[in-house]
XYZ file of N, CA and C in Angstrom:
765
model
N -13.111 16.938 -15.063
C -12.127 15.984 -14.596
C -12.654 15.253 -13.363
N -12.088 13.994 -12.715
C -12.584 13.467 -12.593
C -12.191 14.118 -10.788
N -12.751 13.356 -9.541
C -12.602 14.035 -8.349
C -13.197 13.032 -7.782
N -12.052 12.018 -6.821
C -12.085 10.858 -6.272
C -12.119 11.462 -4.740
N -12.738 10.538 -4.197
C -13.104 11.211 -2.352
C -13.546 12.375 -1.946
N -14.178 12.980 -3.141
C -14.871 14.467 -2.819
C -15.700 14.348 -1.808
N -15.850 15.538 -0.910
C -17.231 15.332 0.218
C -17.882 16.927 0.129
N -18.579 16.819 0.509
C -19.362 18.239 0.277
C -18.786 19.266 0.984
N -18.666 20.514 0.729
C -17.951 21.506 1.067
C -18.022 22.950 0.667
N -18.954 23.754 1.400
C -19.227 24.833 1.181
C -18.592 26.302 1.625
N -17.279 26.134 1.648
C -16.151 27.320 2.015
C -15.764 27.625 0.714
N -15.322 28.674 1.136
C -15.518 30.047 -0.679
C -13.761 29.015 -1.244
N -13.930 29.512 -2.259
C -13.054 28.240 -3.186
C -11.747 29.875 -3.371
N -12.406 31.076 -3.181
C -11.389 32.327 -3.823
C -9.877 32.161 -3.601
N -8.931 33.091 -3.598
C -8.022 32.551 -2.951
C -7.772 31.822 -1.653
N -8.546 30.784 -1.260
C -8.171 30.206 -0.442
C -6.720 29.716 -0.132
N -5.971 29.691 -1.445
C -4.732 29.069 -1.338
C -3.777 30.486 -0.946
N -2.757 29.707 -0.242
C -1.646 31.040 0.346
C -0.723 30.967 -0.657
N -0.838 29.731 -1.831
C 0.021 28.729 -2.332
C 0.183 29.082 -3.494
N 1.218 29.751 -4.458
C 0.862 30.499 -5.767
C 1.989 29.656 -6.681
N 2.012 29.887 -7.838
C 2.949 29.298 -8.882
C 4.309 30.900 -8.905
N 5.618 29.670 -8.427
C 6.308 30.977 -8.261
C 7.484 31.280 -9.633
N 7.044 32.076 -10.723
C 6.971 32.004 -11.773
C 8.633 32.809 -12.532
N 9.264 33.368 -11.682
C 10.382 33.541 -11.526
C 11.719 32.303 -11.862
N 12.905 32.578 -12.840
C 13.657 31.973 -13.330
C 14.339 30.775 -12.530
N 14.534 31.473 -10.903
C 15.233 30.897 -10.293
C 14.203 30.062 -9.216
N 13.523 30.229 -9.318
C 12.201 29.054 -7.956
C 12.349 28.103 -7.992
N 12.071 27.364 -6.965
C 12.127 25.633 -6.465
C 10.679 25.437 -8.413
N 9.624 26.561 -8.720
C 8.697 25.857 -9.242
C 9.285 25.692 -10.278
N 10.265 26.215 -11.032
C 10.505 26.803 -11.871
C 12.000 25.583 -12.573
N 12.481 25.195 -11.577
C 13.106 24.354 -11.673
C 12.350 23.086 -11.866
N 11.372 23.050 -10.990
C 10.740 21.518 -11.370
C 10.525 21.671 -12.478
N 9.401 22.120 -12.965
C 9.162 22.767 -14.349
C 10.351 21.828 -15.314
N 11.629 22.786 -15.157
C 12.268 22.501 -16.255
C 13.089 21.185 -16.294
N 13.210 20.731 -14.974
C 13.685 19.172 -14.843
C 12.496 18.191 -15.440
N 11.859 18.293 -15.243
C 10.942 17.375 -16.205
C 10.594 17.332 -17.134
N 10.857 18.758 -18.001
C 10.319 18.814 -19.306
C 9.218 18.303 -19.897
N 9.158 17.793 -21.462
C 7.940 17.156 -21.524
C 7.985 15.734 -21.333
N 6.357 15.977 -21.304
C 5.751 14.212 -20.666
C 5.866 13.347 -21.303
N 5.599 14.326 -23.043
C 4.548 13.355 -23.851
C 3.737 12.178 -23.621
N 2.677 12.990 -22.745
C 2.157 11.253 -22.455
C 1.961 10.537 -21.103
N 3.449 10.810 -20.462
C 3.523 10.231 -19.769
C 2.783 10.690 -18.456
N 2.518 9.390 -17.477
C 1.308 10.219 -16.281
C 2.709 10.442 -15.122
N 2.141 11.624 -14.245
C 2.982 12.096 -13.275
C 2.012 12.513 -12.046
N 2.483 12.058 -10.880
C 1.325 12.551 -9.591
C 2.050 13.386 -8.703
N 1.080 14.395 -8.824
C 1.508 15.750 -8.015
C 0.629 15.958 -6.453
N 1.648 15.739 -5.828
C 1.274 15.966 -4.444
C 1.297 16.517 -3.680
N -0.174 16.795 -2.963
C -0.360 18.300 -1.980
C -0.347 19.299 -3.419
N -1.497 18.830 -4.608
C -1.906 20.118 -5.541
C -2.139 21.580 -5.527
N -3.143 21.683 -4.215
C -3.354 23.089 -4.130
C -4.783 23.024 -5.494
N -4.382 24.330 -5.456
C -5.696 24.601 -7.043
C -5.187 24.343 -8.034
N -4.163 23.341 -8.302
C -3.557 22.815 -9.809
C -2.843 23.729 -10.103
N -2.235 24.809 -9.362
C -1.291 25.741 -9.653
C 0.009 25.694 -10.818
N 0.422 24.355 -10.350
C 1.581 23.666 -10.988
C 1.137 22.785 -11.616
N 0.199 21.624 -11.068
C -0.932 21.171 -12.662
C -1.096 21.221 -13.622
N -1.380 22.475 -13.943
C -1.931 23.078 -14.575
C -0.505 23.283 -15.527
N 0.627 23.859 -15.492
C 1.627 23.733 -16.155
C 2.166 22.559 -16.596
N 2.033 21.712 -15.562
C 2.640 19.997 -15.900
C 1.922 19.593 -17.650
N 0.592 19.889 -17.387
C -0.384 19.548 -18.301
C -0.107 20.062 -19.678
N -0.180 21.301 -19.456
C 0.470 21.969 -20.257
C 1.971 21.473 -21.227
N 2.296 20.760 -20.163
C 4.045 20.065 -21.098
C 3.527 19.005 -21.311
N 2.427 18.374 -21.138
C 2.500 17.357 -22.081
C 2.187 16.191 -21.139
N 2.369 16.528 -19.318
C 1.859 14.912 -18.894
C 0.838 14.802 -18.476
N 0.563 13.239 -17.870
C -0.902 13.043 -17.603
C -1.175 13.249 -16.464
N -1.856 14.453 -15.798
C -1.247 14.690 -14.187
C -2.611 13.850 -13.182
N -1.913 12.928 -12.584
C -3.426 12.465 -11.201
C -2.658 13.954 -9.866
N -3.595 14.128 -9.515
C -3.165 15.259 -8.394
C -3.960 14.333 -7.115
N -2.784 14.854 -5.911
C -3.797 15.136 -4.288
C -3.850 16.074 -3.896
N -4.954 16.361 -3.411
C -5.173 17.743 -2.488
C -6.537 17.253 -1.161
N -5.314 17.268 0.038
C -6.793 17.316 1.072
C -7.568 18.013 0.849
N -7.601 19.769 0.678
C -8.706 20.845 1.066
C -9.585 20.331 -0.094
N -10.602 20.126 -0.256
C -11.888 19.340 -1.283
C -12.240 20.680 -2.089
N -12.399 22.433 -1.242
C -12.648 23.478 -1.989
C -11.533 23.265 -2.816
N -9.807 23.808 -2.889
C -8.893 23.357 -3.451
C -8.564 22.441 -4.301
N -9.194 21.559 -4.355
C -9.434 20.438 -5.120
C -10.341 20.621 -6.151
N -11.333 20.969 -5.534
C -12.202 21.199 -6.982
C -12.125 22.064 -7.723
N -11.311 23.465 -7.372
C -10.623 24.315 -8.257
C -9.503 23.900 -9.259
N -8.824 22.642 -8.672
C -7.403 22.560 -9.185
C -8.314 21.201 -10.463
N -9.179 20.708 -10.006
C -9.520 19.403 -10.368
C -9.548 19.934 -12.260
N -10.068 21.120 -13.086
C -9.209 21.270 -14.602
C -8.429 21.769 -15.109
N -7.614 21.407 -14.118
C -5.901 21.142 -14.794
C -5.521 19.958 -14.361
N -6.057 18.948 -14.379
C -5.643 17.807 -14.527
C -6.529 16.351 -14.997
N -6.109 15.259 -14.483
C -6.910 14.218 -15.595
C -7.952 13.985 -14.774
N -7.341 13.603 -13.151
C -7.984 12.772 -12.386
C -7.194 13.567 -10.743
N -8.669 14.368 -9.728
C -7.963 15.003 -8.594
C -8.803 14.169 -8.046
N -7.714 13.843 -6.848
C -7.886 13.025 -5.662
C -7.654 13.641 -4.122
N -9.376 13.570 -3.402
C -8.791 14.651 -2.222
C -8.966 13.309 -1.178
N -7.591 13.700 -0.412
C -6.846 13.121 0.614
C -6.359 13.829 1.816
N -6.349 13.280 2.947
C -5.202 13.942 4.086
C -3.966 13.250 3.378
N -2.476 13.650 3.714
C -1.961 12.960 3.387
C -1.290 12.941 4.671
N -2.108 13.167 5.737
C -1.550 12.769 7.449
C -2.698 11.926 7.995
N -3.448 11.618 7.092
C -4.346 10.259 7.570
C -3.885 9.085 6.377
N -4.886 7.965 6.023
C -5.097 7.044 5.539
C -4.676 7.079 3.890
N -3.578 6.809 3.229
C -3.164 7.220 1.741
C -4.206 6.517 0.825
N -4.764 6.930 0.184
C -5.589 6.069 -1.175
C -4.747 5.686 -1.954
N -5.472 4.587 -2.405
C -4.867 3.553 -3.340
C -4.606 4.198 -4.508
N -3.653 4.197 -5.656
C -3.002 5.102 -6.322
C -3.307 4.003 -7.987
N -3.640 4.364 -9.100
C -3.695 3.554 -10.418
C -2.066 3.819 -10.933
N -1.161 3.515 -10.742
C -0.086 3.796 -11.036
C 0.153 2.714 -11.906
N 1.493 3.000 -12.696
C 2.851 3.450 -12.159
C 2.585 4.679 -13.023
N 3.699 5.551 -12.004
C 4.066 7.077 -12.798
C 4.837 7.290 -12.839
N 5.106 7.977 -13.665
C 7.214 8.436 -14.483
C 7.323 9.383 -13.690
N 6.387 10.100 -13.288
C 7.088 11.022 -12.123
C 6.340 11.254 -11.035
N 6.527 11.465 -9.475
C 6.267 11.806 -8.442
C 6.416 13.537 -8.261
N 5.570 14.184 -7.924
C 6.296 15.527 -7.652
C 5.423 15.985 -6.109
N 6.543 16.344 -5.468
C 6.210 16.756 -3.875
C 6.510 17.732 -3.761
N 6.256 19.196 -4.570
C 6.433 20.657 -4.282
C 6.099 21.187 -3.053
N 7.203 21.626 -2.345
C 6.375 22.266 -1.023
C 5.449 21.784 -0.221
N 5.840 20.541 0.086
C 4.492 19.597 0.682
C 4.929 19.037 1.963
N 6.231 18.215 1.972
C 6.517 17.344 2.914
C 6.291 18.126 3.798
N 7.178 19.184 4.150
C 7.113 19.866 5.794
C 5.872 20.295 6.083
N 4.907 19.862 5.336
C 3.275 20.104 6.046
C 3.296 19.341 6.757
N 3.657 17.983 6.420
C 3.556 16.410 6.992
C 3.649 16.723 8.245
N 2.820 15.291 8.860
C 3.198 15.004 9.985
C 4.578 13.865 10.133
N 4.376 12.793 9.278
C 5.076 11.739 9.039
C 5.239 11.521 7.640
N 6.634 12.728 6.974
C 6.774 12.681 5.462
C 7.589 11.517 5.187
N 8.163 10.637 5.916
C 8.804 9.346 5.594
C 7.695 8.607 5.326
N 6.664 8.778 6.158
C 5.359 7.305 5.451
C 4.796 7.778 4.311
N 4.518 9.116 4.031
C 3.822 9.500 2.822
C 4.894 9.327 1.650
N 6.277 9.719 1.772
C 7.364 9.127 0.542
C 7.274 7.482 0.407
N 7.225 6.587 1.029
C 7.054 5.253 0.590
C 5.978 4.797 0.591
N 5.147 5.422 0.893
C 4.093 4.643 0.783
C 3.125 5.638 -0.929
N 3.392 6.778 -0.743
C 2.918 7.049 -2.381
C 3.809 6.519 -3.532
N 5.710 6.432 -3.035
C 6.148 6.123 -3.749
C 5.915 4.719 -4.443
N 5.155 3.861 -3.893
C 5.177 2.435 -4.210
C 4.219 2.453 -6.014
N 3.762 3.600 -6.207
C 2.925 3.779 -7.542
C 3.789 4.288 -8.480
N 4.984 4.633 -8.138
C 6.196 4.644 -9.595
C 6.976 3.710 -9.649
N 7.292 4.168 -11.593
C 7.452 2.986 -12.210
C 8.867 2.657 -11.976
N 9.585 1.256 -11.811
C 10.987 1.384 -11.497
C 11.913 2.312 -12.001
N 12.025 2.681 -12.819
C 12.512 3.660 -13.339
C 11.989 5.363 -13.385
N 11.071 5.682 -12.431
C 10.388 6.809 -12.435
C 11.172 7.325 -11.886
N 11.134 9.262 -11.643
C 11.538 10.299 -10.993
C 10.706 10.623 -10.127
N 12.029 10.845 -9.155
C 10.716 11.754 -7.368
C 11.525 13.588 -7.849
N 10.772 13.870 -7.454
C 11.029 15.617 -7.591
C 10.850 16.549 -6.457
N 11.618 16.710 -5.456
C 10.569 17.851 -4.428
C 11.404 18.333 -3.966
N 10.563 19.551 -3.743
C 11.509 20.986 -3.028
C 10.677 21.071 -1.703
N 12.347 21.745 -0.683
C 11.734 21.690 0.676
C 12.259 22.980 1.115
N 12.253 23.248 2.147
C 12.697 25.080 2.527
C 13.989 24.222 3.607
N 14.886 25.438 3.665
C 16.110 24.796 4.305
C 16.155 25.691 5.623
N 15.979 25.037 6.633
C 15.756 25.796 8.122
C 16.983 25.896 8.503
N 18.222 25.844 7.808
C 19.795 26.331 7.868
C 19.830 27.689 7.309
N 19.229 28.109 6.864
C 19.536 29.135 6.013
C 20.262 30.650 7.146
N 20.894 31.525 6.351
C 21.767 32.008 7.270
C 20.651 32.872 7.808
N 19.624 33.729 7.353
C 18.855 34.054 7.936
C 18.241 33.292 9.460
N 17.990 32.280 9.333
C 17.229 31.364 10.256
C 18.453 31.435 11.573
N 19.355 31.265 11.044
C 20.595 30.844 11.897
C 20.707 31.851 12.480
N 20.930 33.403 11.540
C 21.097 34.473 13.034
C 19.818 35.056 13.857
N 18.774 34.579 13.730
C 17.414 34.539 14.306
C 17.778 33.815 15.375
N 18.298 32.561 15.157
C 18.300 31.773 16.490
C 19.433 32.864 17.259
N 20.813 33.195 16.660
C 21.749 33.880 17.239
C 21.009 34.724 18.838
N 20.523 35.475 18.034
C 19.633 36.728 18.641
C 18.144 36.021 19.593
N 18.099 34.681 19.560
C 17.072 34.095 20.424
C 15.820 34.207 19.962
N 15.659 34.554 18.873
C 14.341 34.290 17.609
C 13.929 33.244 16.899
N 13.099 32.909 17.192
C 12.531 31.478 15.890
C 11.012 31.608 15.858
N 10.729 32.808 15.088
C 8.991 33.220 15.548
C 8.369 32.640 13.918
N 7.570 31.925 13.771
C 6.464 31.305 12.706
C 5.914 32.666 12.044
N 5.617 32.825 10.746
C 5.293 34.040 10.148
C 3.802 32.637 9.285
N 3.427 34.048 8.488
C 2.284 33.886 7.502
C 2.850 32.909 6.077
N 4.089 33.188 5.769
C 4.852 32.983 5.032
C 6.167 32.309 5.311
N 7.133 31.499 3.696
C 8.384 31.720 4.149
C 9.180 30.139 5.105
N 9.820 30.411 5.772
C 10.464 28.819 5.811
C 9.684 29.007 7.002
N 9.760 29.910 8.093
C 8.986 29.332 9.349
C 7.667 29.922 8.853
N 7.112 29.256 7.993
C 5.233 29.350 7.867
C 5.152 28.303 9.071
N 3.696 29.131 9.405
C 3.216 28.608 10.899
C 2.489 27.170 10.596
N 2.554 26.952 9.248
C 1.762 25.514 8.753
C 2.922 24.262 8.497
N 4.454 24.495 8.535
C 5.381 23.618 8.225
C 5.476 23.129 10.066
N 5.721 21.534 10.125
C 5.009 20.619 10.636
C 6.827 19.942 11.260
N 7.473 20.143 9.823
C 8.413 19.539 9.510
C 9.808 20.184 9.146
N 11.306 20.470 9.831
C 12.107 21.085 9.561
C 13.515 20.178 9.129
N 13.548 20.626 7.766
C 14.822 20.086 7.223
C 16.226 20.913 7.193
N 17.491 20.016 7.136
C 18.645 20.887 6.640
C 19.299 20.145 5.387
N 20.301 20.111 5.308
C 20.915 19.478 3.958
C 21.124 18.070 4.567
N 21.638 17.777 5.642
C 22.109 16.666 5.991
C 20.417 15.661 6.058
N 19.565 16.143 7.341
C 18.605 15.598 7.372
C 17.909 15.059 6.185
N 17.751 15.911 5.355
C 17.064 16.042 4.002
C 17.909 14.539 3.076
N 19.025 14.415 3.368
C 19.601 13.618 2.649
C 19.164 12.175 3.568
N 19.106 12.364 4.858
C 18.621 11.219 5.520
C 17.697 10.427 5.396
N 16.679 11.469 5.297
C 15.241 11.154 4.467
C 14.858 10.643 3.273
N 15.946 10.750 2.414
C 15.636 10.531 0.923
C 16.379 8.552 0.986
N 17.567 8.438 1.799
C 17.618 7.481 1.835
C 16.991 6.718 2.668
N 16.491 6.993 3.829
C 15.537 5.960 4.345
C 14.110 5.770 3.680
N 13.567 6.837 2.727
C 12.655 6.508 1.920
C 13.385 5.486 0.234
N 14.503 5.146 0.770
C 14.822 4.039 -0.657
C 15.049 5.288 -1.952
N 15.616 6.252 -2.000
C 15.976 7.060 -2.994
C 17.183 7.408 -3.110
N 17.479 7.719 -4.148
C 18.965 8.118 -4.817
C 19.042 9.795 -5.357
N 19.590 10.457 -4.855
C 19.546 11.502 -5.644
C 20.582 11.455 -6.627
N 20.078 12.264 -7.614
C 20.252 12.052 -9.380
C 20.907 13.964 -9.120
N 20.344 14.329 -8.578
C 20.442 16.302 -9.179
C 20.292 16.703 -7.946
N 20.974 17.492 -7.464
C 20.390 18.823 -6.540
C 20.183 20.216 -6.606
N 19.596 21.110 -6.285
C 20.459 22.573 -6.465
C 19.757 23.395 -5.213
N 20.258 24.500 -4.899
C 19.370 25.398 -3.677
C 18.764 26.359 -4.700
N 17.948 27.379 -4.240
C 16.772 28.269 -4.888
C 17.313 29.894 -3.773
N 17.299 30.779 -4.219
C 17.502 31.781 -3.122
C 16.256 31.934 -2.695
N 16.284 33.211 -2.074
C 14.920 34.457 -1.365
C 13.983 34.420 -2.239
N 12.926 34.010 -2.453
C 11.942 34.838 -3.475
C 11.548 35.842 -3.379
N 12.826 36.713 -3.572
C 12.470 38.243 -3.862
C 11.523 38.828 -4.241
N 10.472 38.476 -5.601
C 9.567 38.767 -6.301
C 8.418 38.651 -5.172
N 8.364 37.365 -4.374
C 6.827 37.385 -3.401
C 7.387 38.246 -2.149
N 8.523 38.550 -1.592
C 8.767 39.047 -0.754
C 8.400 40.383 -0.765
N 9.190 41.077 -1.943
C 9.051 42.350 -1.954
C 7.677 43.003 -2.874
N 7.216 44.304 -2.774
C 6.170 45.179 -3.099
C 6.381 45.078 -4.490
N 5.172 44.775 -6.009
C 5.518 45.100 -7.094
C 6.218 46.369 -7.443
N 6.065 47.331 -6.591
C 6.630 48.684 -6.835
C 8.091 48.648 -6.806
N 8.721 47.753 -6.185
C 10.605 47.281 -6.356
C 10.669 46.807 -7.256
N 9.718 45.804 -8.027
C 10.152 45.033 -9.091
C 10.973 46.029 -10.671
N 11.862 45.303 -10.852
C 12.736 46.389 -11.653
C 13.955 45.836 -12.408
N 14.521 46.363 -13.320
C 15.852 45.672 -13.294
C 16.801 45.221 -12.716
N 17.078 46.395 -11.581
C 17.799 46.250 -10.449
C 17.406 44.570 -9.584
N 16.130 44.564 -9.265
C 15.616 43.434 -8.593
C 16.089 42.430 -8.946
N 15.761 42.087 -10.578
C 16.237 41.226 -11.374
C 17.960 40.796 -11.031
N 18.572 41.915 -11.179
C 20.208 41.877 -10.849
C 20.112 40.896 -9.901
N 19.974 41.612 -8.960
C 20.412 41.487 -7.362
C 19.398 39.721 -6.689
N 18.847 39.436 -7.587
C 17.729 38.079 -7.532
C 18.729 37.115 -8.321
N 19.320 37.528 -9.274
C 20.508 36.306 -10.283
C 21.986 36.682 -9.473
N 22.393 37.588 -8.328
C 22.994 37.352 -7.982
C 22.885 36.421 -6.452
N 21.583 36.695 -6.155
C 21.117 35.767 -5.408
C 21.280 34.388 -5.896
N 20.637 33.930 -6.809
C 20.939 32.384 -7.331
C 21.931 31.734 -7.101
N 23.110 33.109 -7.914
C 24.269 32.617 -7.801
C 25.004 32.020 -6.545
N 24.852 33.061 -5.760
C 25.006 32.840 -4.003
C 24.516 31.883 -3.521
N 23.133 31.213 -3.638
C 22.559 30.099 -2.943
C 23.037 28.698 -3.791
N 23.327 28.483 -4.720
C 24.059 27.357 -5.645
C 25.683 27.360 -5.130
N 26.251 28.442 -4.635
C 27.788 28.208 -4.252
C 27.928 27.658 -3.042
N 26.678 27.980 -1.719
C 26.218 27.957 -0.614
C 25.363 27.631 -0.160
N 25.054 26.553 -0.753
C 23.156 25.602 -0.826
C 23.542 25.911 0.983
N 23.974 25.201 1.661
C 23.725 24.920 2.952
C 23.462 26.096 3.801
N 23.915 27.176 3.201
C 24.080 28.668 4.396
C 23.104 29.640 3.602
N 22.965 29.552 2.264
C 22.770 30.681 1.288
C 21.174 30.148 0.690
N 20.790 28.925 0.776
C 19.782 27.876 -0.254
C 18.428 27.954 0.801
N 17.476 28.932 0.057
C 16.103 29.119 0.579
C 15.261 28.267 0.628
N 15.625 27.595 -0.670
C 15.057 26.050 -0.753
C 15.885 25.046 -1.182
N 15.903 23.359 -0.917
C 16.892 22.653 -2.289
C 15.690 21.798 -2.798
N 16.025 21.883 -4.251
C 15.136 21.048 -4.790
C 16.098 19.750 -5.554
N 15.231 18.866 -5.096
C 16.119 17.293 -5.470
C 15.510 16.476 -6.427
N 15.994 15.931 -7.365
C 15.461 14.664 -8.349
C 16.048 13.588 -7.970
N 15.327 12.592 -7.658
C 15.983 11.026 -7.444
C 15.168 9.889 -7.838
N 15.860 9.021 -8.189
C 15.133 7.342 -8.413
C 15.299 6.629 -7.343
N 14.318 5.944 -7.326
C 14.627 4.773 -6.566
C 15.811 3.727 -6.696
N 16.094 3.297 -5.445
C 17.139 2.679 -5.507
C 17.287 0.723 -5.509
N 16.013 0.519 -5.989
C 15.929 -0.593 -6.152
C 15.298 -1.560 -4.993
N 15.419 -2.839 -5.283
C 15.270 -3.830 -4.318
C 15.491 -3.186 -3.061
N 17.020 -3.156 -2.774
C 17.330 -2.892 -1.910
C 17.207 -1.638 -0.560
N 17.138 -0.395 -1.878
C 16.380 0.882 -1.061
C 15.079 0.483 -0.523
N 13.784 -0.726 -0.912
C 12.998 -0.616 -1.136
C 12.724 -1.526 0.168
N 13.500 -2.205 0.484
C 13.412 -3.095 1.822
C 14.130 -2.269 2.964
N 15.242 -1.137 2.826
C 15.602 -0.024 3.186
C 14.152 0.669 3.762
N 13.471 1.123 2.533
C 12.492 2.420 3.081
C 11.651 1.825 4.385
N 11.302 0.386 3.820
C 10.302 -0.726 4.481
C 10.668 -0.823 6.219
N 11.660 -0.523 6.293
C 12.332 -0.999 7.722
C 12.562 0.055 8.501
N 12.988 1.259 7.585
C 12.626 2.763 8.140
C 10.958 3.111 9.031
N 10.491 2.598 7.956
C 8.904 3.239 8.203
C 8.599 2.212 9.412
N 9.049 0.543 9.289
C 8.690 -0.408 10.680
C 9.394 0.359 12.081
N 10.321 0.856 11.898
C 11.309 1.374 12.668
C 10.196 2.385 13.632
N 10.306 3.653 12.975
C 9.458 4.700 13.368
C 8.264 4.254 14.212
N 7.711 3.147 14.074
C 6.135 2.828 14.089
C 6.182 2.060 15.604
N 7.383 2.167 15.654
C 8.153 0.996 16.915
C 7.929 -0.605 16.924
């Protein structure tokens, strides 16, 4: 496959990624997954790839995936599971994109960002008027987070909503702020609970787990805002008008 802006790079390619396909019923991945269904065909750009983790499944249903991935080791792992990988910062200079694509997908990416409002309009400009944006973000409301602060805690872990690599902190409201100053409409929402399965030791994994993980779901869908580990959103663009919207956002910011 093909591998646009590669530069030479000799760091071990092994798990380099912290970044896994989270393969469980109820996941932000798992949902994308099934909101998009198949492609047949159709091309979709997945952003902030990783090793084609999710790629690699997209492909699998049927679309034509262009991927980004800054890390170039990462990239060239992820680069067959897809058509065409493209390594990028996506906190420097965006490459020019062969678009249009029926779908955008931003798994777990924005809150890397430095400035995820310029990277939403400005990648978004390569879907097709009628395309889907897709992305899941971690919700720094969550009641966990909240009684951390209670107790005077807000410590960055390896993992998890405060990973020491998120750049960027959303809640439900913000999150909705964002989607409209990037010129989008949301179409779908839902929250994702705990990922029990990466949290806990395979040695818990069990029926019980299972239970107590679908009663989780249940809990974070009644209580996206207090209960929702992640929300994952589908939206279109909103036309002309969002589109001179996003334009004035991003002039805004830039002062």
């Amino acid at each position: 496959m093909a591998i646009a802006g590669a530069a030479a790079d000799d760091r071990p390619v092994a798990a380099a990624t912290r970044y896994a396909l989270k393969p469980d019923p109820y996941s932000s991945h798992t949902v994308v997954l099934r909101w998009l269904g198949e492609g047949r065909g159709r091309r979709l750009l997945d952003v902030g790839a990783a090793d084609g983790f999710l790629s690699r499944r997209l492909t699998a249903q049927g679309w034509r995936v262009t991927a980004i991935e800054g890390d170039p080791a990462l990239a060239a792992a992820g680069a067959t599971h897809c058509e065409r990988m493209i390594v990028a910062d996506l906190n420097g200079p965006l490459p020019p994109l062969d678009g249009p694509f029926a779908a955008i997908v931003y798994a777990d990416v924005l809150e890397h960002l430095v400035d995820p409002l310029r990277a939403l309009v400005e990648l978004n400009r390569a879907l097709a008027p009628d395309g889907l944006v897709l992305l899941s973000i971690p919700n720094v409301a969550h009641l966990w987070i909240r009684l951390g602060l209670l107790f005077g805690r807000f410590e960055y872990a390896d993992r998890g909503i405060l990973d020491r690599t998120h750049l960027r902190f959303f809640t439900a409201r913000s999150l909705r702020a964002l989607l409209a100053d990037a010129g989008l409409a949301p179409v779908r929402v839902t929250a994702t609970p705990v990922p029990l399965y990466q949290a806990l030791p395979p040695r818990w994994h069990g029926r019980w787990l299972a239970g107590v993980h679908a009663l989780s779901a249940r809990a974070a869908r009644a209580l996206p805002r207090l209960l929702g580990y992640q929300f994952v959103v589908l939206a279109r663009p909103r036309g002309a008008a969002g589109a001179a919207q996003a334009a004035n956002a991003v002039a805004a910011k830039r002062g």
